PDB file of C-alpha atoms in Angstrom:
ATOM      1  CA  UNK A  24     -11.551  10.450 -12.921  1.00 50.00           C
ATOM      2  CA  UNK A  25     -14.787  12.062 -13.847  1.00 61.00           C
ATOM      3  CA  UNK A  26     -17.394   9.844 -15.305  1.00 71.00           C
ATOM      4  CA  UNK A  27     -18.003  10.179 -18.770  1.00 63.00           C
ATOM      5  CA  UNK A  28     -21.234   8.860 -19.802  1.00 69.00           C
ATOM      6  CA  UNK A  29     -21.762   6.743 -22.697  1.00 76.00           C
ATOM      7  CA  UNK A  30     -24.535   6.317 -25.668  1.00 93.00           C
ATOM      8  CA  UNK A  31     -26.043   3.174 -26.254  1.00 97.00           C
ATOM      9  CA  UNK A  32     -28.351   0.831 -28.691  1.00 98.00           C
ATOM     10  CA  UNK A  33     -29.880  -1.106 -27.084  1.00 98.00           C
ATOM     11  CA  UNK A  34     -32.535  -3.874 -27.749  1.00 98.00           C
ATOM     12  CA  UNK A  35     -34.251  -7.012 -25.790  1.00 98.00           C
ATOM     13  CA  UNK A  36     -37.061  -9.492 -26.138  1.00 98.00           C
ATOM     14  CA  UNK A  37     -38.249 -12.656 -23.956  1.00 98.00           C
ATOM     15  CA  UNK A  38     -40.384 -15.440 -25.464  1.00 98.00           C
ATOM     16  CA  UNK A  39     -42.206 -18.529 -23.759  1.00 96.00           C
ATOM     17  CA  UNK A  40     -40.855 -20.682 -27.247  1.00 97.00           C
ATOM     18  CA  UNK A  41     -43.188 -22.722 -29.382  1.00 97.00           C
ATOM     19  CA  UNK A  42     -43.301 -25.830 -26.507  1.00 94.00           C
ATOM     20  CA  UNK A  43     -43.154 -24.259 -22.909  1.00 91.00           C
ATOM     21  CA  UNK A  44     -46.175 -23.429 -21.513  1.00 89.00           C
ATOM     22  CA  UNK A  45     -44.203 -20.843 -18.866  1.00 92.00           C
ATOM     23  CA  UNK A  46     -41.713 -18.301 -19.557  1.00 95.00           C
ATOM     24  CA  UNK A  47     -39.276 -18.874 -16.838  1.00 95.00           C
ATOM     25  CA  UNK A  48     -37.270 -16.645 -18.388  1.00 97.00           C
ATOM     26  CA  UNK A  49     -36.474 -12.897 -17.388  1.00 98.00           C
ATOM     27  CA  UNK A  50     -34.297  -9.866 -18.487  1.00 98.00           C
ATOM     28  CA  UNK A  51     -33.401  -6.144 -17.358  1.00 98.00           C
ATOM     29  CA  UNK A  52     -32.476  -3.290 -18.936  1.00 98.00           C
ATOM     30  CA  UNK A  53     -31.011  -0.546 -16.994  1.00 98.00           C
ATOM     31  CA  UNK A  54     -29.437   1.262 -19.349  1.00 97.00           C
ATOM     32  CA  UNK A  55     -29.032   4.744 -17.406  1.00 96.00           C
ATOM     33  CA  UNK A  56     -26.783   2.722 -14.899  1.00 97.00           C
ATOM     34  CA  UNK A  57     -25.025   0.652 -17.492  1.00 97.00           C
ATOM     35  CA  UNK A  58     -26.260  -2.535 -16.734  1.00 98.00           C
ATOM     36  CA  UNK A  59     -28.394  -5.532 -18.512  1.00 98.00           C
ATOM     37  CA  UNK A  60     -28.763  -8.726 -17.430  1.00 98.00           C
ATOM     38  CA  UNK A  61     -30.492 -11.953 -18.470  1.00 98.00           C
ATOM     39  CA  UNK A  62     -32.232 -14.919 -16.192  1.00 98.00           C
ATOM     40  CA  UNK A  63     -33.300 -18.140 -16.914  1.00 97.00           C
ATOM     41  CA  UNK A  64     -34.896 -20.169 -14.169  1.00 95.00           C
ATOM     42  CA  UNK A  65     -33.934 -24.025 -14.047  1.00 88.00           C
ATOM     43  CA  UNK A  66     -36.455 -26.030 -16.012  1.00 58.00           C
ATOM     44  CA  UNK A  67     -38.339 -29.006 -15.050  1.00 58.00           C
ATOM     45  CA  UNK A  68     -37.834 -26.909 -11.266  1.00 62.00           C
ATOM     46  CA  UNK A  69     -40.267 -25.184  -9.253  1.00 65.00           C
ATOM     47  CA  UNK A  70     -40.666 -22.042  -9.741  1.00 85.00           C
ATOM     48  CA  UNK A  71     -37.860 -21.212 -11.876  1.00 90.00           C
ATOM     49  CA  UNK A  72     -39.746 -18.247 -13.307  1.00 93.00           C
ATOM     50  CA  UNK A  73     -39.943 -16.631  -9.254  1.00 94.00           C
ATOM     51  CA  UNK A  74     -36.257 -17.004  -9.228  1.00 95.00           C
ATOM     52  CA  UNK A  75     -35.424 -15.606 -12.186  1.00 97.00           C
ATOM     53  CA  UNK A  76     -38.174 -12.447 -11.380  1.00 96.00           C
ATOM     54  CA  UNK A  77     -36.102 -12.057  -7.994  1.00 97.00           C
ATOM     55  CA  UNK A  78     -32.825 -11.905  -9.517  1.00 98.00           C
ATOM     56  CA  UNK A  79     -33.940  -9.217 -12.202  1.00 98.00           C
ATOM     57  CA  UNK A  80     -35.797  -7.154  -9.075  1.00 98.00           C
ATOM     58  CA  UNK A  81     -33.061  -7.264  -6.781  1.00 98.00           C
ATOM     59  CA  UNK A  82     -30.778  -6.139 -10.002  1.00 98.00           C
ATOM     60  CA  UNK A  83     -33.171  -3.447 -10.798  1.00 98.00           C
ATOM     61  CA  UNK A  84     -32.846  -2.040  -7.129  1.00 98.00           C
ATOM     62  CA  UNK A  85     -29.291  -0.650  -7.767  1.00 97.00           C
ATOM     63  CA  UNK A  86     -29.044   3.065  -7.603  1.00 93.00           C
ATOM     64  CA  UNK A  87     -26.669   5.244  -9.629  1.00 94.00           C
ATOM     65  CA  UNK A  88     -23.113   4.296  -8.389  1.00 96.00           C
ATOM     66  CA  UNK A  89     -20.197   6.334  -7.589  1.00 95.00           C
ATOM     67  CA  UNK A  90     -18.092   4.261 -10.303  1.00 96.00           C
ATOM     68  CA  UNK A  91     -17.120   1.245 -12.073  1.00 96.00           C
ATOM     69  CA  UNK A  92     -15.772  -0.668  -8.917  1.00 96.00           C
ATOM     70  CA  UNK A  93     -19.220   0.617  -7.171  1.00 97.00           C
ATOM     71  CA  UNK A  94     -21.551  -0.688  -9.858  1.00 98.00           C
ATOM     72  CA  UNK A  95     -19.578  -4.247  -9.651  1.00 97.00           C
ATOM     73  CA  UNK A  96     -19.977  -4.459  -6.196  1.00 97.00           C
ATOM     74  CA  UNK A  97     -23.673  -3.305  -5.745  1.00 98.00           C
ATOM     75  CA  UNK A  98     -24.259  -5.957  -8.257  1.00 98.00           C
ATOM     76  CA  UNK A  99     -22.306  -8.699  -6.564  1.00 97.00           C
ATOM     77  CA  UNK A 100     -24.355  -7.609  -3.679  1.00 97.00           C
ATOM     78  CA  UNK A 101     -27.795  -8.132  -5.274  1.00 98.00           C
ATOM     79  CA  UNK A 102     -26.999 -10.962  -6.844  1.00 98.00           C
ATOM     80  CA  UNK A 103     -26.031 -12.595  -2.961  1.00 98.00           C
ATOM     81  CA  UNK A 104     -29.377 -11.314  -1.792  1.00 98.00           C
ATOM     82  CA  UNK A 105     -31.675 -12.635  -4.735  1.00 98.00           C
ATOM     83  CA  UNK A 106     -29.044 -15.741  -3.883  1.00 97.00           C
ATOM     84  CA  UNK A 107     -31.037 -15.710  -0.098  1.00 97.00           C
ATOM     85  CA  UNK A 108     -34.318 -14.505  -1.392  1.00 96.00           C
ATOM     86  CA  UNK A 109     -34.523 -18.199  -3.765  1.00 95.00           C
ATOM     87  CA  UNK A 110     -33.180 -19.747  -0.945  1.00 94.00           C
ATOM     88  CA  UNK A 111     -36.071 -19.412   1.235  1.00 94.00           C
ATOM     89  CA  UNK A 112     -38.386 -19.774  -1.311  1.00 90.00           C
ATOM     90  CA  UNK A 113     -37.245 -23.179  -1.516  1.00 88.00           C
ATOM     91  CA  UNK A 114     -37.381 -23.740   2.383  1.00 87.00           C
ATOM     92  CA  UNK A 115     -40.534 -22.646   2.148  1.00 87.00           C
ATOM     93  CA  UNK A 116     -41.438 -25.247  -0.716  1.00 83.00           C
ATOM     94  CA  UNK A 117     -40.176 -27.832   1.472  1.00 79.00           C
ATOM     95  CA  UNK A 118     -36.762 -27.934   0.078  1.00 75.00           C
ATOM     96  CA  UNK A 119     -37.711 -27.705  -3.590  1.00 81.00           C
ATOM     97  CA  UNK A 120     -34.517 -27.452  -6.051  1.00 82.00           C
ATOM     98  CA  UNK A 121     -35.247 -23.382  -7.088  1.00 89.00           C
ATOM     99  CA  UNK A 122     -32.583 -21.543  -9.379  1.00 94.00           C
ATOM    100  CA  UNK A 123     -31.875 -19.398 -12.066  1.00 96.00           C
ATOM    101  CA  UNK A 124     -28.901 -19.111 -14.414  1.00 97.00           C
ATOM    102  CA  UNK A 125     -28.117 -15.209 -14.429  1.00 98.00           C
ATOM    103  CA  UNK A 126     -25.401 -13.219 -17.034  1.00 98.00           C
ATOM    104  CA  UNK A 127     -25.269  -9.760 -16.172  1.00 98.00           C
ATOM    105  CA  UNK A 128     -23.239  -7.141 -18.518  1.00 98.00           C
ATOM    106  CA  UNK A 129     -21.751  -3.869 -16.681  1.00 98.00           C
ATOM    107  CA  UNK A 130     -20.294  -1.149 -18.723  1.00 98.00           C
ATOM    108  CA  UNK A 131     -18.851   1.999 -17.049  1.00 96.00           C
ATOM    109  CA  UNK A 132     -15.881   4.275 -17.842  1.00 93.00           C
ATOM    110  CA  UNK A 133     -14.556   2.812 -20.788  1.00 94.00           C
ATOM    111  CA  UNK A 134     -14.562  -0.754 -19.021  1.00 96.00           C
ATOM    112  CA  UNK A 135     -17.224  -3.931 -19.339  1.00 98.00           C
ATOM    113  CA  UNK A 136     -17.559  -6.557 -16.200  1.00 98.00           C
ATOM    114  CA  UNK A 137     -19.543  -9.801 -17.173  1.00 98.00           C
ATOM    115  CA  UNK A 138     -20.915 -11.657 -14.050  1.00 98.00           C
ATOM    116  CA  UNK A 139     -22.759 -15.124 -14.480  1.00 98.00           C
ATOM    117  CA  UNK A 140     -23.001 -18.485 -13.200  1.00 98.00           C
ATOM    118  CA  UNK A 141     -24.482 -21.129 -14.844  1.00 96.00           C
ATOM    119  CA  UNK A 142     -25.175 -21.307 -19.319  1.00 95.00           C
ATOM    120  CA  UNK A 143     -26.863 -18.049 -20.305  1.00 97.00           C
ATOM    121  CA  UNK A 144     -23.892 -16.397 -22.044  1.00 97.00           C
ATOM    122  CA  UNK A 145     -22.252 -13.418 -22.799  1.00 98.00           C
ATOM    123  CA  UNK A 146     -20.805 -12.783 -26.390  1.00 98.00           C
ATOM    124  CA  UNK A 147     -18.472  -9.397 -27.293  1.00 98.00           C
ATOM    125  CA  UNK A 148     -18.560  -8.465 -30.954  1.00 98.00           C
ATOM    126  CA  UNK A 149     -16.130  -6.256 -32.385  1.00 97.00           C
ATOM    127  CA  UNK A 150     -13.590  -6.051 -35.176  1.00 94.00           C
ATOM    128  CA  UNK A 151     -11.804  -9.457 -33.793  1.00 95.00           C
ATOM    129  CA  UNK A 152     -15.302 -11.523 -34.657  1.00 98.00           C
ATOM    130  CA  UNK A 153     -17.738 -12.483 -32.015  1.00 98.00           C
ATOM    131  CA  UNK A 154     -16.034 -13.937 -28.735  1.00 98.00           C
ATOM    132  CA  UNK A 155     -18.010 -15.462 -25.986  1.00 97.00           C
ATOM    133  CA  UNK A 156     -16.750 -14.267 -22.427  1.00 98.00           C
ATOM    134  CA  UNK A 157     -18.453 -15.903 -20.376  1.00 97.00           C
ATOM    135  CA  UNK A 158     -17.764 -19.838 -20.734  1.00 94.00           C
ATOM    136  CA  UNK A 159     -20.893 -22.296 -19.646  1.00 95.00           C
ATOM    137  CA  UNK A 160     -21.087 -24.316 -16.142  1.00 95.00           C
ATOM    138  CA  UNK A 161     -21.963 -27.085 -17.053  1.00 89.00           C
ATOM    139  CA  UNK A 162     -21.544 -30.680 -17.097  1.00 84.00           C
ATOM    140  CA  UNK A 163     -20.667 -30.851 -20.724  1.00 81.00           C
ATOM    141  CA  UNK A 164     -18.357 -28.018 -20.239  1.00 81.00           C
ATOM    142  CA  UNK A 165     -16.407 -29.962 -17.835  1.00 80.00           C
ATOM    143  CA  UNK A 166     -16.055 -32.633 -19.468  1.00 78.00           C
ATOM    144  CA  UNK A 167     -14.267 -30.755 -22.842  1.00 76.00           C
ATOM    145  CA  UNK A 168     -12.083 -28.922 -20.416  1.00 76.00           C
ATOM    146  CA  UNK A 169     -11.159 -32.264 -18.918  1.00 73.00           C
ATOM    147  CA  UNK A 170     -10.376 -33.515 -22.607  1.00 70.00           C
ATOM    148  CA  UNK A 171     -13.321 -36.186 -22.028  1.00 74.00           C
ATOM    149  CA  UNK A 172     -15.481 -34.946 -24.930  1.00 72.00           C
ATOM    150  CA  UNK A 173     -14.551 -32.726 -28.146  1.00 71.00           C
ATOM    151  CA  UNK A 174     -16.564 -29.934 -28.813  1.00 65.00           C
ATOM    152  CA  UNK A 175     -17.953 -31.699 -32.219  1.00 67.00           C
ATOM    153  CA  UNK A 176     -19.039 -35.078 -29.695  1.00 67.00           C
ATOM    154  CA  UNK A 177     -21.448 -32.806 -27.710  1.00 61.00           C
ATOM    155  CA  UNK A 178     -23.236 -30.957 -30.231  1.00 63.00           C
ATOM    156  CA  UNK A 179     -26.317 -33.945 -30.104  1.00 63.00           C
ATOM    157  CA  UNK A 180     -25.936 -34.252 -26.467  1.00 63.00           C
ATOM    158  CA  UNK A 181     -29.134 -35.383 -24.654  1.00 55.00           C
ATOM    159  CA  UNK A 182     -28.426 -33.578 -21.605  1.00 61.00           C
ATOM    160  CA  UNK A 183     -26.642 -30.848 -19.826  1.00 68.00           C
ATOM    161  CA  UNK A 184     -27.092 -29.918 -16.287  1.00 87.00           C
ATOM    162  CA  UNK A 185     -25.562 -26.960 -15.376  1.00 90.00           C
ATOM    163  CA  UNK A 186     -23.310 -26.931 -12.403  1.00 93.00           C
ATOM    164  CA  UNK A 187     -23.696 -22.987 -11.101  1.00 95.00           C
ATOM    165  CA  UNK A 188     -26.729 -21.547 -10.583  1.00 96.00           C
ATOM    166  CA  UNK A 189     -28.343 -18.580  -8.257  1.00 97.00           C
ATOM    167  CA  UNK A 190     -30.311 -19.660  -5.496  1.00 95.00           C
ATOM    168  CA  UNK A 191     -29.109 -23.769  -4.984  1.00 92.00           C
ATOM    169  CA  UNK A 192     -26.193 -23.269  -2.231  1.00 93.00           C
ATOM    170  CA  UNK A 193     -25.579 -20.831   0.595  1.00 94.00           C
ATOM    171  CA  UNK A 194     -22.635 -19.372  -1.283  1.00 92.00           C
ATOM    172  CA  UNK A 195     -23.098 -18.435  -4.810  1.00 92.00           C
ATOM    173  CA  UNK A 196     -19.967 -19.185  -6.964  1.00 92.00           C
ATOM    174  CA  UNK A 197     -20.471 -16.093  -9.201  1.00 97.00           C
ATOM    175  CA  UNK A 198     -17.511 -15.771 -12.399  1.00 97.00           C
ATOM    176  CA  UNK A 199     -16.533 -12.345 -12.788  1.00 98.00           C
ATOM    177  CA  UNK A 200     -14.417 -11.345 -16.372  1.00 98.00           C
ATOM    178  CA  UNK A 201     -13.503  -7.494 -16.863  1.00 98.00           C
ATOM    179  CA  UNK A 202     -12.075  -5.901 -19.845  1.00 97.00           C
ATOM    180  CA  UNK A 203     -11.856  -3.006 -22.195  1.00 97.00           C
ATOM    181  CA  UNK A 204     -15.270  -1.427 -23.419  1.00 97.00           C
ATOM    182  CA  UNK A 205     -14.760   0.428 -27.008  1.00 95.00           C
ATOM    183  CA  UNK A 206     -17.268   2.337 -29.083  1.00 95.00           C
ATOM    184  CA  UNK A 207     -19.019  -0.147 -31.734  1.00 96.00           C
ATOM    185  CA  UNK A 208     -18.375  -2.873 -29.319  1.00 98.00           C
ATOM    186  CA  UNK A 209     -21.514  -5.280 -29.350  1.00 98.00           C
ATOM    187  CA  UNK A 210     -22.670  -7.361 -26.563  1.00 98.00           C
ATOM    188  CA  UNK A 211     -25.002 -10.094 -26.477  1.00 99.00           C
ATOM    189  CA  UNK A 212     -26.672 -11.228 -23.362  1.00 98.00           C
ATOM    190  CA  UNK A 213     -28.968 -14.703 -24.293  1.00 98.00           C
ATOM    191  CA  UNK A 214     -30.290 -17.452 -22.550  1.00 97.00           C
ATOM    192  CA  UNK A 215     -29.794 -21.245 -23.981  1.00 95.00           C
ATOM    193  CA  UNK A 216     -33.165 -21.180 -25.437  1.00 96.00           C
ATOM    194  CA  UNK A 217     -31.452 -19.039 -28.416  1.00 98.00           C
ATOM    195  CA  UNK A 218     -27.967 -20.774 -28.793  1.00 95.00           C
ATOM    196  CA  UNK A 219     -29.775 -24.478 -28.724  1.00 92.00           C
ATOM    197  CA  UNK A 220     -31.369 -23.419 -32.125  1.00 96.00           C
ATOM    198  CA  UNK A 221     -28.912 -20.195 -33.429  1.00 97.00           C
ATOM    199  CA  UNK A 222     -25.033 -20.685 -34.314  1.00 96.00           C
ATOM    200  CA  UNK A 223     -22.327 -18.120 -33.010  1.00 97.00           C
ATOM    201  CA  UNK A 224     -21.457 -17.371 -36.617  1.00 97.00           C
ATOM    202  CA  UNK A 225     -24.854 -16.478 -37.329  1.00 98.00           C
ATOM    203  CA  UNK A 226     -25.422 -14.075 -33.465  1.00 98.00           C
ATOM    204  CA  UNK A 227     -22.588 -12.160 -35.061  1.00 98.00           C
ATOM    205  CA  UNK A 228     -23.967 -11.661 -38.193  1.00 98.00           C
ATOM    206  CA  UNK A 229     -27.446 -10.119 -36.807  1.00 98.00           C
ATOM    207  CA  UNK A 230     -26.101  -7.828 -34.277  1.00 98.00           C
ATOM    208  CA  UNK A 231     -23.498  -6.659 -36.371  1.00 98.00           C
ATOM    209  CA  UNK A 232     -25.502  -5.665 -38.970  1.00 97.00           C
ATOM    210  CA  UNK A 233     -28.947  -4.717 -37.651  1.00 97.00           C
ATOM    211  CA  UNK A 234     -30.301  -2.064 -35.055  1.00 98.00           C
ATOM    212  CA  UNK A 235     -30.115  -3.848 -31.431  1.00 98.00           C
ATOM    213  CA  UNK A 236     -33.801  -4.090 -31.292  1.00 98.00           C
ATOM    214  CA  UNK A 237     -34.373  -5.532 -35.504  1.00 98.00           C
ATOM    215  CA  UNK A 238     -31.188  -7.924 -34.363  1.00 98.00           C
ATOM    216  CA  UNK A 239     -33.208  -9.354 -31.247  1.00 98.00           C
ATOM    217  CA  UNK A 240     -36.292  -9.800 -33.282  1.00 98.00           C
ATOM    218  CA  UNK A 241     -34.850 -11.569 -36.203  1.00 98.00           C
ATOM    219  CA  UNK A 242     -33.042 -13.887 -34.062  1.00 98.00           C
ATOM    220  CA  UNK A 243     -36.141 -15.062 -31.818  1.00 98.00           C
ATOM    221  CA  UNK A 244     -37.785 -15.239 -35.066  1.00 98.00           C
ATOM    222  CA  UNK A 245     -34.985 -17.762 -36.328  1.00 98.00           C
ATOM    223  CA  UNK A 246     -35.368 -19.399 -32.784  1.00 98.00           C
ATOM    224  CA  UNK A 247     -38.694 -19.537 -33.038  1.00 98.00           C
ATOM    225  CA  UNK A 248     -38.904 -21.008 -36.821  1.00 98.00           C
ATOM    226  CA  UNK A 249     -36.183 -23.903 -36.010  1.00 97.00           C
ATOM    227  CA  UNK A 250     -38.515 -25.362 -33.257  1.00 96.00           C
ATOM    228  CA  UNK A 251     -38.320 -23.134 -30.111  1.00 97.00           C
ATOM    229  CA  UNK A 252     -37.771 -25.937 -27.927  1.00 94.00           C
ATOM    230  CA  UNK A 253     -37.031 -23.654 -24.689  1.00 94.00           C
ATOM    231  CA  UNK A 254     -37.862 -20.182 -23.728  1.00 96.00           C
ATOM    232  CA  UNK A 255     -35.834 -17.195 -25.220  1.00 98.00           C
ATOM    233  CA  UNK A 256     -34.272 -14.011 -23.877  1.00 98.00           C
ATOM    234  CA  UNK A 257     -32.240 -11.841 -26.326  1.00 98.00           C
ATOM    235  CA  UNK A 258     -30.263  -8.483 -24.710  1.00 98.00           C
ATOM    236  CA  UNK A 259     -27.854  -6.475 -27.384  1.00 98.00           C
ATOM    237  CA  UNK A 260     -26.088  -3.373 -26.737  1.00 98.00           C
ATOM    238  CA  UNK A 261     -24.121  -1.692 -28.830  1.00 98.00           C
ATOM    239  CA  UNK A 262     -21.629   1.178 -27.318  1.00 97.00           C
ATOM    240  CA  UNK A 263     -21.599   4.269 -29.615  1.00 95.00           C
ATOM    241  CA  UNK A 264     -19.384   7.572 -29.445  1.00 81.00           C
ATOM    242  CA  UNK A 265     -19.434   8.789 -25.786  1.00 68.00           C
ATOM    243  CA  UNK A 266     -20.554  12.285 -24.859  1.00 63.00           C
ATOM    244  CA  UNK A 267     -18.404  14.597 -23.048  1.00 55.00           C
ATOM    245  CA  UNK A 268     -19.160  15.443 -19.047  1.00 49.00           C
ATOM    246  CA  UNK A 269     -18.178  18.739 -19.721  1.00 46.00           C
ATOM    247  CA  UNK A 270     -21.341  21.075 -20.715  1.00 46.00           C
ATOM    248  CA  UNK A 271     -20.787  22.854 -23.939  1.00 40.00           C
ATOM    249  CA  UNK A 272     -19.758  26.409 -23.847  1.00 40.00           C
ATOM    250  CA  UNK A 273     -21.475  28.857 -26.085  1.00 38.00           C
ATOM    251  CA  UNK A 274     -20.619  32.878 -26.366  1.00 39.00           C
ATOM    252  CA  UNK A 275     -23.229  33.670 -24.319  1.00 40.00           C
ATOM    253  CA  UNK A 276     -21.752  31.512 -21.583  1.00 41.00           C
ATOM    254  CA  UNK A 277     -18.370  33.545 -22.227  1.00 40.00           C
ATOM    255  CA  UNK A 278     -16.748  36.041 -19.579  1.00 39.00           C
ATOM    256  CA  UNK A 279     -17.492  39.796 -21.238  1.00 38.00           C
ATOM    257  CA  UNK A 280     -14.197  41.018 -22.927  1.00 38.00           C
ATOM    258  CA  UNK A 281     -12.812  44.039 -21.102  1.00 35.00           C
TER     259      UNK A 281
END
C-alpha cells in the first residue's frame, strides 16, 4: 500500500515552571516522519535534563520510514539505544540514578502508535470526547488497579513515584498501544507538570477549540497561573484531511488526442 501523507496542525511548548530552577523536560516535533515526543527527566535525581535530552536526540536521528511498522521499529530501537546511553551516564556518575519518563506518538498510514514509560501522557480527543491513551506507570496507579485506593482518594496524595522509566534498568519496559487515526483526531502529549494543574476536561476544551499552538500556550499559562509547581511540556497534534500521493494531472499532462 502506498503511503498517503497527512497534514497536521502542530503546536509545542516547554517551560521550567514557577518553582524549579531547571527545565528537565524536553520535547521533539518531527512532523516530517510523523513522530512527536515528550520526555520528563526524573525530578530529584542527577542529570534528569541530560536523560530527557538523550531520549529526544536519539529519536531525532530517525530517518524516513518505509512503513508504519518500520517507523515503530526505528522508534523502539532508538529508545533502547537511549536507555543504554543513560545507563552509561549513570555509571560515569558512580551509579547515581538517572532516568526519564517518555511518551511518543507516531502517526502514519491512517494509524497511530503510542509508546511510553512513566507518567508522561498521551490523550486522544475525538467525537467521543477525551481518552487517556497511555496509563501512568506509577505507584498510585498500581494501587488503583489493585483496588486498594479509589481515584478520588489519591487526588491529594503527597507522593506518586513512577515505576517505569528509560535509563533505569538494562531492559526498559516500554508499553505500546496502537489504533486508527482519523482526520480531526487530536492528540495531546504532555508531562505531569500539566496534568497536576489542568483537568482532563480542560485539556479537551482548550485543544478542541483552538489551533494547536494557541492551545499549548493557553494551557501553559493556566498551569503557571495555578502554581507551576513542576516543569510543563505540551505537544498537540491535530490530524487534518490527508492529501493524495498521486500527482494532479493538468491538461498539459494529458496525452494528445489522435
